[in-house]
Amino acid sequence: MEEKKESLNFIEQIVADDLENGKHSNIITRFPPEPNGYLHVGHTKAICINFGMTEKFGGRTHLRFDDTNPEKESTEYVNAIKRDIKWLGFEWGEHEYYASDYFGKLYEYALQLIKDEYAYVDDSTSEEMAEMKGNVNTPGQNSPYRNRSIEENLELFKKMKDGEFENGSKVLRAKVDMSNPNLLMRDPVIYRVKKAHHHRTGDKWNIYPMYDFAHGQSDSIENITHSLCSLEFENHRPLYNWFIEKLGIFPSRQIEFSRMNVTYMITSKRRLLKLVEEGIVSGWDDPRMPTISGMRRKGYSPESIRTFCDKAGVTKREQMIDIGLLEECLRQDLNKTTDRVMAVLNPVKVIITNYPEDKEENMLIVNNPEENEPSYRTVPFCREILIEQSDFMEEAPNRKYRRLAPGKIVRLKSAYIIECHDYVKDETTGEIKEIHCKYFEDSRSGSDTSGLKPKGTLGWVSTRHAIKAEARLYDRLFNDPTPTKHDGKDFMEFINPNSLKILPEIYVEPSVTQREVGERLQFMRIGYFCIDRDSTSERMVFNRAVTLKDTWVKVQKKNT
RNA sequence: AGACCUAUGGUGUAAUUGGCAACACUUCAGUUUUUGGUUCUGGCAUUCUAGGUUCGAGUCCUAGUAGGUCUACCA
């Protein structure tokens, strides 16, 4: 027996090495969202990588909110983020932390830096600082405040903390190197005066640390062994390490990977907000949104999203993944896990002329043929049923056609074989009003002795028993795969005006009334749907998560 | 222009001391099927360029080219 050796991605390789050579006996990672917005597809990759790493190698993953900018952050976002991560299936246990938990410690670190002459208070305006920073070609100039005495710096910094200076009047900067080719090393600001109410610390602080002086230090405080983040922080790594060295604290290691981009999806918080504010979508959880809450409402399963992240892989290359892969992951999961039901979206009436008017039968139908031990339900059948308009043609177009047409026979799923002998058409509109068929009494599914071999099987619902419901058919929000990557064109120009089509009156077999909000089902031969929270006992609402693959559509397109 | 990073089918990812370039998605042709779904079989298609080292290079060396990130008191 030869077993294929599983290949590790580059981060797993580093972790495996660190564990093997004893650098670490167990690992700790973290997912560090800023609570200033909703989580989206891009975040799912970071979540899966960080939590996935410790699921695979042991250890644990902390959830830490990077809440160092009180003006933008709120508890509402904290709760939404926690809910979304849990829904994806990850647990952080008691390891829920906040950068704001460390404000005291961070302040002490700043004091230590000042005492060691690695930080100073600067009175320059942000404009002056920007000017003196230089650019990629020219080195920066030292601030006139760079050589203040330790005592003066200590005193000024304390006054900053005590609220004696106004917002923007003074900052604390690290004293690194104004001529460093890496702009981030040119004496970065590490504390600013900001008299703002914080969602957790209230009005206690008048100063707040910057990302570079909060994130790495928080990692260190929590003994994070591997701090996994996206590529845009590559240039921050030298600074990350500089603080560790100067402060002499636990050396967490930052490793960067490329973030996930998906065609037809955007992941900029600013742009997503615009879609919400301008009413292009109904909210952050609109099923067309690439947010986790939007995808959940549309019908994505946690499993499908995790599989998708897994298949996307972990590298340092910029990736643009085909949304088709995400949809295929969903189909594969839902094919195995969802029950099938029959529904008719665009109905046309079929009258079975030789079936008794008052007769009704209950047809036994398997819920999910993919199950190892199939379960069954019954669906009522009678003389008058509805089928999909697209399942009937006045004339069969070619020999490959398997659906209903005059003179042709088809199987009604788990019921009888019928043959069309007539139809009623509105000559002015061309609309088919009724289709008249006769059924073969000896062809009932399960006890078929008719010997007939119809080529096609159709879904149907009994007119007498079907429930009316609403279907929301979602399509991509944009009609361009990369709406934000066109110079001179705003992404809003690529909004797909037909991203939502509402069918106010579809017909579904009565068994669906037993289902609950959030449940996913397959409408046979149509697609996967999820029961929306807008459903009431009077009227159910179904969101289309993804269509079934449809090779017949392709064949038709090719022939036209 | 400076620093850092990246380059393998259409897309994404493998190829672990230099040894037959493979897997998934897509696509195409079949098979199976009481879902034109699923299953199964097969096909098309790949190492950025130019040199070099080597019996042998996706992998090592040199020089290019293309792309990404960085000049916020955001994270």
XYZ file of C-alpha atoms (C1' of nucleotides) in Angstrom:
635
model
C 0.000 0.000 0.000
C 1.457 3.277 -1.034
C -0.006 6.350 0.512
C 0.462 9.669 -1.201
C 2.380 12.015 1.008
C 0.358 15.063 1.881
C 2.073 18.266 0.914
C 2.158 21.094 3.427
C 1.719 24.712 2.469
C 4.638 27.007 3.231
C 3.283 28.129 6.601
C 2.453 24.590 7.704
C 5.992 23.691 6.722
C 7.406 26.388 9.000
C 5.161 25.308 11.862
C 6.024 21.643 11.379
C 9.725 22.514 11.431
C 9.385 24.664 14.550
C 7.612 21.819 16.307
C 10.062 19.197 15.144
C 13.229 21.055 16.052
C 11.801 22.064 19.413
C 11.575 25.810 18.865
C 8.022 25.518 20.153
C 6.375 22.690 22.040
C 2.943 23.865 20.975
C 1.712 26.677 18.829
C -0.641 29.598 19.354
C -2.165 31.604 16.522
C -4.736 34.351 16.518
C -7.408 35.945 14.390
C -7.296 39.727 14.966
C -10.267 41.540 13.390
C -10.940 45.211 13.941
C -14.559 45.521 15.113
C -15.423 48.198 12.598
C -17.327 46.200 9.985
C -18.680 42.839 8.975
C -16.568 39.827 8.065
C -16.450 38.874 4.380
C -15.081 36.103 2.120
C -11.604 37.566 2.370
C -11.670 37.124 6.134
C -12.769 33.513 5.865
C -9.370 32.624 4.486
C -7.541 34.250 7.402
C -9.917 32.540 9.827
C -9.467 29.132 8.213
C -5.681 29.476 8.101
C -5.294 30.585 11.714
C -7.802 28.219 13.286
C -6.982 25.479 10.793
C -3.310 25.596 11.759
C -4.001 24.720 15.386
C -6.665 22.170 14.480
C -3.981 20.432 12.462
C -0.955 20.829 14.718
C -2.547 21.205 18.133
C -2.315 24.291 20.303
C -4.929 27.004 20.255
C -6.146 30.066 18.432
C -7.084 33.300 20.131
C -9.775 35.657 18.983
C -8.442 39.145 19.559
C -10.230 42.319 18.641
C -7.843 44.971 17.420
C -9.774 47.828 18.957
C -7.305 50.701 19.078
C -9.344 53.243 17.125
C -12.413 53.974 19.272
C -14.047 56.311 16.796
C -14.725 53.513 14.330
C -15.353 50.532 16.547
C -18.371 49.207 18.370
C -19.759 46.284 20.347
C -22.289 45.646 17.609
C -19.475 44.613 15.292
C -17.829 42.536 18.014
C -20.975 40.472 18.368
C -21.502 40.081 14.636
C -17.911 38.932 14.180
C -18.174 36.370 16.980
C -21.415 35.009 15.548
C -19.889 34.633 12.074
C -16.753 32.827 13.259
C -18.828 30.426 15.358
C -21.079 29.781 12.398
C -18.044 28.831 10.328
C -17.410 26.230 12.991
C -14.406 27.548 14.897
C -13.979 27.797 18.671
C -11.715 30.058 20.683
C -12.962 28.934 24.094
C -11.996 31.329 26.858
C -9.340 32.934 24.693
C -11.273 36.014 23.734
C -9.083 39.077 24.022
C -9.036 42.731 23.147
C -6.073 44.935 22.323
C -7.758 47.380 24.690
C -7.154 44.877 27.516
C -3.482 45.754 27.109
C -3.676 49.545 27.060
C -2.006 49.705 30.483
C 0.753 47.349 29.475
C 1.237 49.144 26.170
C 1.586 52.448 28.029
C 4.331 50.913 30.132
C 6.071 49.655 27.021
C 6.002 53.202 25.669
C 7.516 54.492 28.900
C 10.248 51.907 28.622
C 11.010 52.991 25.068
C 11.244 56.634 26.141
C 13.586 55.755 28.987
C 15.803 53.824 26.615
C 15.782 56.779 24.215
C 13.848 54.867 21.577
C 10.841 57.166 21.565
C 10.078 60.866 21.728
C 7.173 63.270 21.809
C 6.778 65.257 18.615
C 4.855 68.553 18.376
C 4.932 68.663 14.584
C 1.666 68.796 12.676
C 0.821 65.822 10.502
C 1.549 67.971 7.446
C 4.995 68.823 8.742
C 5.674 65.205 9.552
C 4.596 64.100 6.108
C 6.899 66.657 4.545
C 9.872 65.628 6.640
C 9.265 61.981 5.967
C 10.798 62.227 2.483
C 9.747 59.675 -0.088
C 10.960 56.494 -1.742
C 13.813 58.358 -3.410
C 14.822 60.858 -0.792
C 15.611 60.194 2.853
C 13.588 61.938 5.540
C 14.809 64.620 7.933
C 14.965 64.384 11.667
C 12.242 66.187 13.556
C 13.401 69.237 15.564
C 11.854 67.501 18.603
C 13.805 64.300 18.098
C 16.389 65.021 20.770
C 14.242 66.021 23.690
C 15.509 64.772 27.021
C 14.150 61.632 28.574
C 12.658 63.677 31.405
C 10.878 66.069 29.067
C 9.526 63.226 26.971
C 8.301 61.415 30.051
C 6.560 64.510 31.309
C 4.965 65.386 27.973
C 3.790 61.824 27.367
C 2.209 61.720 30.807
C 0.410 64.959 30.043
C -0.789 63.508 26.756
C -2.243 60.638 28.720
C -3.822 62.982 31.261
C -5.650 64.883 28.575
C -3.707 68.104 28.816
C -3.217 68.340 25.064
C -5.771 68.574 22.319
C -6.366 65.982 19.628
C -3.640 66.105 17.016
C -1.348 68.427 18.918
C 1.253 65.880 19.928
C 2.272 62.314 19.135
C 4.742 59.817 20.492
C 7.103 58.490 17.835
C 9.545 55.629 17.844
C 13.100 56.769 17.232
C 14.219 54.439 14.469
C 15.845 55.820 11.338
C 14.638 58.721 9.179
C 16.708 57.581 6.213
C 15.591 53.962 6.184
C 14.464 52.890 2.691
C 11.395 51.353 4.322
C 9.124 54.319 4.951
C 7.507 52.597 7.904
C 10.820 52.723 9.759
C 11.101 56.503 9.502
C 10.147 57.253 13.115
C 6.594 55.901 13.001
C 3.902 57.413 15.209
C 3.063 54.977 17.983
C 0.638 56.964 20.147
C -1.777 59.746 19.316
C -3.977 62.014 21.402
C -7.571 61.040 20.787
C -10.166 62.082 23.293
C -12.816 59.604 22.327
C -15.140 57.176 24.051
C -13.989 53.580 23.695
C -16.484 50.733 23.496
C -14.733 48.915 26.325
C -12.477 51.310 28.233
C -14.942 54.170 28.154
C -13.356 57.570 28.776
C -10.350 56.274 30.658
C -7.826 57.014 27.931
C -6.960 60.216 26.097
C -4.278 58.509 24.051
C -4.498 55.384 21.919
C -1.696 53.266 20.428
C -1.310 52.881 16.677
C -1.602 49.499 14.947
C 2.168 48.968 14.807
C 2.513 49.529 18.515
C -0.494 47.456 19.497
C -0.701 44.466 17.233
C 2.748 42.960 17.599
C 2.880 43.700 21.306
C -0.493 42.038 21.813
C 0.831 38.998 19.965
C 3.780 38.975 22.269
C 1.734 39.375 25.440
C -0.388 36.385 24.406
C 2.678 34.325 23.471
C 1.462 33.984 19.918
C 4.038 31.790 18.200
C 2.981 32.399 14.619
C 1.287 35.644 13.695
C -0.267 34.963 10.313
C -1.444 37.934 8.314
C -1.938 39.119 4.772
C 0.701 40.345 2.355
C 0.063 44.045 2.836
C 1.806 43.808 6.211
C 5.060 42.564 4.741
C 6.627 45.999 5.009
C 5.605 46.171 8.651
C 7.597 43.107 9.628
C 10.916 44.939 10.211
C 9.112 47.294 12.564
C 7.279 44.398 14.208
C 10.661 42.820 14.921
C 12.282 46.118 15.940
C 9.801 46.563 18.802
C 10.275 42.984 19.938
C 14.015 43.523 20.045
C 13.996 46.938 21.742
C 11.366 45.908 24.265
C 12.922 42.493 24.863
C 9.553 40.748 24.769
C 8.371 37.333 23.553
C 9.355 37.006 19.898
C 6.202 36.190 17.979
C 6.916 35.565 14.321
C 4.919 37.307 11.634
C 4.341 35.370 8.415
C 2.407 36.820 5.501
C 0.212 35.136 2.914
C -1.763 36.511 -0.001
C -5.343 37.484 0.603
C -8.205 35.863 -1.215
C -9.847 37.599 -4.136
C -12.831 36.043 -5.850
C -14.170 37.038 -9.254
C -17.389 39.065 -9.195
C -16.882 39.791 -5.484
C -15.414 42.846 -3.804
C -13.964 42.940 -0.313
C -13.326 46.575 0.428
C -15.220 47.670 3.542
C -15.564 51.155 2.095
C -17.111 49.914 -1.142
C -19.331 47.391 0.595
C -20.615 50.187 2.801
C -21.423 52.218 -0.281
C -23.570 49.402 -1.652
C -25.502 49.342 1.606
C -25.814 53.102 1.958
C -26.958 53.654 -1.601
C -29.555 50.934 -1.322
C -28.045 48.770 -4.060
C -28.498 45.912 -1.609
C -30.891 45.577 1.306
C -28.211 45.449 3.994
C -24.998 43.788 5.143
C -26.657 40.392 5.004
C -28.240 40.819 1.601
C -27.659 37.441 -0.104
C -25.729 39.180 -2.865
C -23.169 40.558 -0.422
C -19.820 38.759 -0.073
C -20.144 39.054 3.701
C -20.318 35.894 5.762
C -23.796 36.912 6.911
C -24.853 37.501 3.310
C -23.532 34.166 2.142
C -25.195 32.420 5.079
C -28.534 33.992 4.191
C -28.114 33.055 0.560
C -27.670 29.420 1.512
C -23.938 28.792 1.724
C -23.017 26.137 4.249
C -20.036 26.602 6.586
C -18.592 23.364 5.256
C -18.662 24.584 1.650
C -16.872 27.797 2.535
C -14.202 25.955 4.489
C -13.669 23.533 1.636
C -13.366 26.475 -0.708
C -10.677 28.104 1.448
C -8.904 24.799 1.612
C -8.889 24.441 -2.151
C -7.743 28.019 -2.626
C -4.533 27.147 -0.802
C -1.949 29.297 0.939
C 0.819 31.081 -0.967
C 2.309 34.536 -1.427
C 0.987 35.039 -4.943
C -1.860 37.391 -5.657
C -4.804 35.156 -6.303
C -8.013 35.766 -8.225
C -10.170 32.715 -7.778
C -13.020 31.845 -10.095
C -16.331 32.216 -8.273
C -17.292 29.031 -10.090
C -15.090 27.116 -7.679
C -16.963 28.533 -4.680
C -20.279 27.599 -6.274
C -19.041 24.130 -7.107
C -17.957 23.603 -3.484
C -21.469 24.552 -2.452
C -23.083 22.153 -4.913
C -20.870 19.307 -3.809
C -21.762 19.827 -0.158
C -25.468 20.435 -0.715
C -25.760 17.481 -3.106
C -24.762 15.215 -0.249
C -26.661 16.938 2.525
C -29.942 18.423 1.327
C -33.332 16.853 0.838
C -34.977 17.138 -2.546
C -38.377 18.655 -3.021
C -40.426 19.419 -6.117
C -41.178 23.001 -7.037
C -42.413 24.775 -10.125
C -41.132 28.282 -10.718
C -42.853 29.141 -14.004
C -45.955 26.942 -14.063
C -48.130 25.607 -16.828
C -51.215 23.523 -16.121
C -51.378 19.850 -17.093
C -54.731 18.058 -17.066
C -54.640 14.301 -16.997
C -57.827 13.678 -18.889
C -58.247 10.006 -18.055
C -57.552 10.428 -14.328
C -60.690 10.572 -12.152
C -61.689 14.057 -11.020
C -61.984 13.255 -7.323
C -59.127 10.798 -7.030
C -55.980 11.550 -5.047
C -52.926 9.415 -4.423
C -49.900 9.816 -2.208
C -46.676 9.175 -4.038
C -43.672 7.905 -2.106
C -40.546 9.893 -2.865
C -37.000 9.504 -1.607
C -35.743 12.603 0.208
C -32.122 12.346 -0.803
C -30.851 9.547 -3.044
C -27.283 10.292 -1.932
C -27.986 9.120 1.612
C -26.736 5.722 2.652
C -30.038 4.929 4.314
C -32.630 6.838 2.298
C -35.687 8.289 3.977
C -39.013 8.920 2.269
C -41.957 11.289 2.243
C -45.247 11.289 0.386
C -46.411 13.860 -2.103
C -50.070 14.171 -3.177
C -51.014 13.612 -6.799
C -54.267 14.377 -8.612
C -55.863 15.048 -11.993
C -54.503 18.534 -12.373
C -50.839 19.333 -11.884
C -48.323 22.035 -12.698
C -45.066 21.558 -14.523
C -42.340 23.930 -15.614
C -43.129 25.898 -18.771
C -39.698 25.023 -20.110
C -40.607 21.322 -19.892
C -43.083 21.586 -22.764
C -42.659 22.470 -26.408
C -45.206 22.438 -29.199
C -42.694 20.606 -31.286
C -39.657 18.637 -30.195
C -36.606 20.504 -31.550
C -34.409 17.443 -32.084
C -33.867 13.838 -31.126
C -32.006 14.756 -27.965
C -35.088 16.458 -26.551
C -36.467 14.471 -23.606
C -39.310 16.582 -22.361
C -42.978 16.859 -23.095
C -44.415 17.583 -26.541
C -47.532 16.411 -28.385
C -47.320 12.678 -28.918
C -44.394 12.237 -26.540
C -44.286 10.423 -23.245
C -42.464 11.443 -20.050
C -42.239 10.122 -16.515
C -43.640 12.312 -13.762
C -41.103 11.911 -10.979
C -42.111 9.063 -8.665
C -45.594 8.969 -10.246
C -47.034 7.978 -13.612
C -45.925 8.111 -17.199
C -48.036 10.521 -19.219
C -48.497 11.203 -22.908
C -49.490 14.568 -24.350
C -52.386 14.459 -26.787
C -53.494 18.070 -26.917
C -52.852 21.573 -25.646
C -54.621 24.917 -25.444
C -52.848 28.024 -26.659
C -53.732 31.678 -26.470
C -53.297 32.601 -30.108
C -52.764 36.296 -29.440
C -50.056 35.955 -26.804
C -48.706 32.580 -27.836
C -48.961 31.440 -24.225
C -49.676 27.792 -23.537
C -52.738 27.716 -21.279
C -53.231 24.004 -20.714
C -51.625 20.759 -21.686
C -53.819 17.711 -21.987
C -52.337 14.306 -21.281
C -53.441 10.809 -20.523
C -51.714 8.687 -17.946
C -50.831 5.018 -18.088
C -52.450 3.452 -15.074
C -49.987 0.528 -14.977
C -46.928 2.808 -14.987
C -47.022 3.925 -11.381
C -43.556 4.344 -9.989
C -42.500 1.287 -8.024
C -45.043 -1.024 -9.672
C -44.581 -0.174 -13.316
C -45.663 -2.978 -15.626
C -46.293 -0.782 -18.656
C -43.039 -1.577 -20.366
C -42.813 2.034 -21.535
C -39.404 3.697 -21.551
C -39.770 7.466 -21.480
C -36.547 9.379 -22.024
C -37.255 12.127 -19.538
C -38.518 12.658 -16.011
C -40.313 15.828 -14.982
C -40.951 17.486 -11.654
C -44.539 18.395 -10.828
C -46.815 19.643 -8.081
C -50.504 19.027 -7.537
C -52.517 22.168 -8.218
C -54.898 21.218 -5.472
C -52.195 20.755 -2.824
C -49.222 22.915 -3.750
C -48.404 25.927 -1.636
C -47.726 29.301 -3.146
C -44.447 30.902 -2.181
C -41.954 33.531 -3.212
C -38.598 32.797 -4.820
C -35.709 35.201 -4.948
C -33.319 34.374 -7.738
C -29.922 35.888 -7.189
C -27.300 36.491 -9.805
C -23.852 38.086 -9.517
C -23.860 41.618 -8.169
C -21.493 42.768 -10.902
C -21.384 41.995 -14.580
C -17.596 42.178 -14.653
C -15.294 39.712 -12.897
C -13.020 42.443 -11.525
C -15.139 45.585 -11.109
C -12.515 47.422 -9.077
C -9.659 46.833 -11.494
C -10.544 49.154 -14.323
C -8.591 52.397 -14.482
C -10.807 55.401 -14.815
C -13.982 53.444 -14.150
C -15.776 53.271 -10.857
C -16.832 49.842 -9.647
C -20.410 51.104 -9.447
C -20.505 51.235 -13.238
C -20.423 47.451 -13.268
C -23.421 46.821 -11.048
C -25.595 44.114 -12.554
C -29.122 45.569 -12.757
C -30.568 42.056 -12.847
C -28.849 40.649 -9.792
C -32.179 39.901 -8.139
C -35.264 38.520 -9.813
C -38.273 38.000 -7.598
C -40.842 35.375 -8.516
C -43.848 36.279 -6.341
C -45.785 33.132 -7.076
C -44.061 29.801 -7.313
C -45.618 26.466 -6.392
C -43.993 24.024 -4.034
C -45.010 20.602 -2.759
C -46.772 20.873 0.622
C -44.041 19.081 2.638
C -41.929 22.271 2.766
C -44.231 23.794 5.368
C -42.535 21.423 7.836
C -39.199 23.113 7.223
C -37.566 25.908 9.159
C -35.964 29.228 8.347
C -32.367 28.730 7.265
C -32.895 25.181 5.994
C -31.460 24.364 2.613
C -33.236 22.237 0.042
C -32.770 21.133 -3.501
C -35.608 22.043 -5.827
C -35.269 19.074 -8.137
C -33.852 19.897 -11.535
C -33.715 23.606 -10.609
C -31.249 24.460 -7.890
C -30.495 24.759 -4.204
C -32.643 27.095 -2.134
C -32.560 28.370 1.412
C -35.602 29.414 3.418
C -35.276 33.128 4.075
C -35.955 34.782 7.391
C -38.590 36.929 5.667
C -40.800 33.825 5.538
C -44.082 33.914 7.445
C -46.595 31.199 8.208
C -48.673 32.647 5.370
C -45.951 32.908 2.817
C -42.603 31.192 2.557
C -39.634 32.883 0.869
C -36.898 30.867 -0.825
C -33.487 32.277 -1.720
C -31.669 30.606 -4.554
C -28.191 29.718 -3.352
C -26.950 28.258 -6.620
C -28.455 26.603 -9.677
C -27.933 23.001 -10.575
C -25.538 22.467 -13.444
C -27.526 22.520 -16.637
C -26.005 20.907 -19.696
C -29.269 21.166 -21.613
C -28.997 24.968 -21.548
C -25.533 24.632 -23.065
C -26.716 22.274 -25.771
C -29.525 24.668 -26.694
C -27.208 27.657 -26.829
C -24.842 25.800 -29.077
C -27.620 24.942 -31.498
C -28.893 28.484 -31.887
C 13.096 55.879 -9.003
C 14.126 53.105 -3.496
C 12.920 48.881 -0.218
C 10.358 44.417 0.281
C 7.615 40.481 -2.160
C 5.759 37.360 -6.337
C 6.062 34.672 -11.288
C 4.037 26.599 -13.117
C -2.377 24.870 -18.228
C -7.910 29.680 -18.785
C -8.195 29.758 -12.868
C -6.180 27.947 -8.131
C -2.567 24.763 -6.110
C 1.380 20.545 -6.014
C 6.093 18.578 -7.556
C 10.449 18.205 0.162
C 18.926 17.099 -0.823
C 18.523 18.805 -9.171
C 15.629 12.950 -11.624
C 9.099 10.993 -16.038
C 5.483 18.420 -14.601
C 0.598 16.499 -11.526
C -4.288 17.480 -8.770
C -8.878 20.363 -8.522
C -12.107 23.846 -11.028
C -13.325 25.220 -16.071
C -13.934 23.181 -21.013
C -14.817 19.113 -24.607
C -16.347 13.821 -25.921
C -18.600 9.638 -23.915
C -20.971 6.449 -19.631
C -24.665 5.901 -15.846
C -29.209 7.932 -14.198
C -37.090 7.812 -12.556
C -33.109 15.071 -11.351
C -30.238 17.018 -18.850
C -28.316 16.738 -11.160
C -25.044 12.772 -9.266
C -21.556 8.733 -10.750
C -17.771 6.861 -13.916
C -14.226 7.027 -18.320
C -11.341 9.728 -21.553
C -9.460 14.292 -24.290
C -7.506 19.563 -24.881
C -4.295 22.711 -22.246
C 1.263 24.418 -18.188
C 7.100 25.923 -15.878
C 7.741 34.847 -17.694
C 12.331 35.913 -21.120
C 17.614 35.370 -22.345
C 22.067 33.335 -21.020
C 24.919 29.934 -17.690
C 26.216 25.421 -14.341
C 24.966 20.077 -14.945
C 24.561 13.553 -17.773
C 19.983 15.973 -16.271
C 16.964 22.505 -14.217
C 10.048 24.267 -12.626
C 13.959 23.802 -8.788
C 20.742 26.371 -8.643
C 23.570 31.102 -10.757
C 23.493 35.897 -13.730
C 20.864 39.626 -16.301
C 16.247 41.221 -17.801
C 10.716 41.585 -18.016
C 5.936 41.784 -15.742
C 2.888 42.316 -11.424
C 1.945 43.544 -6.082
C 2.829 46.458 -1.362
C 4.729 50.926 1.066
C 5.337 57.910 1.484
C -2.564 57.739 7.212
C -2.183 60.868 14.207
C -6.514 53.701 9.769
C -6.010 48.485 10.668
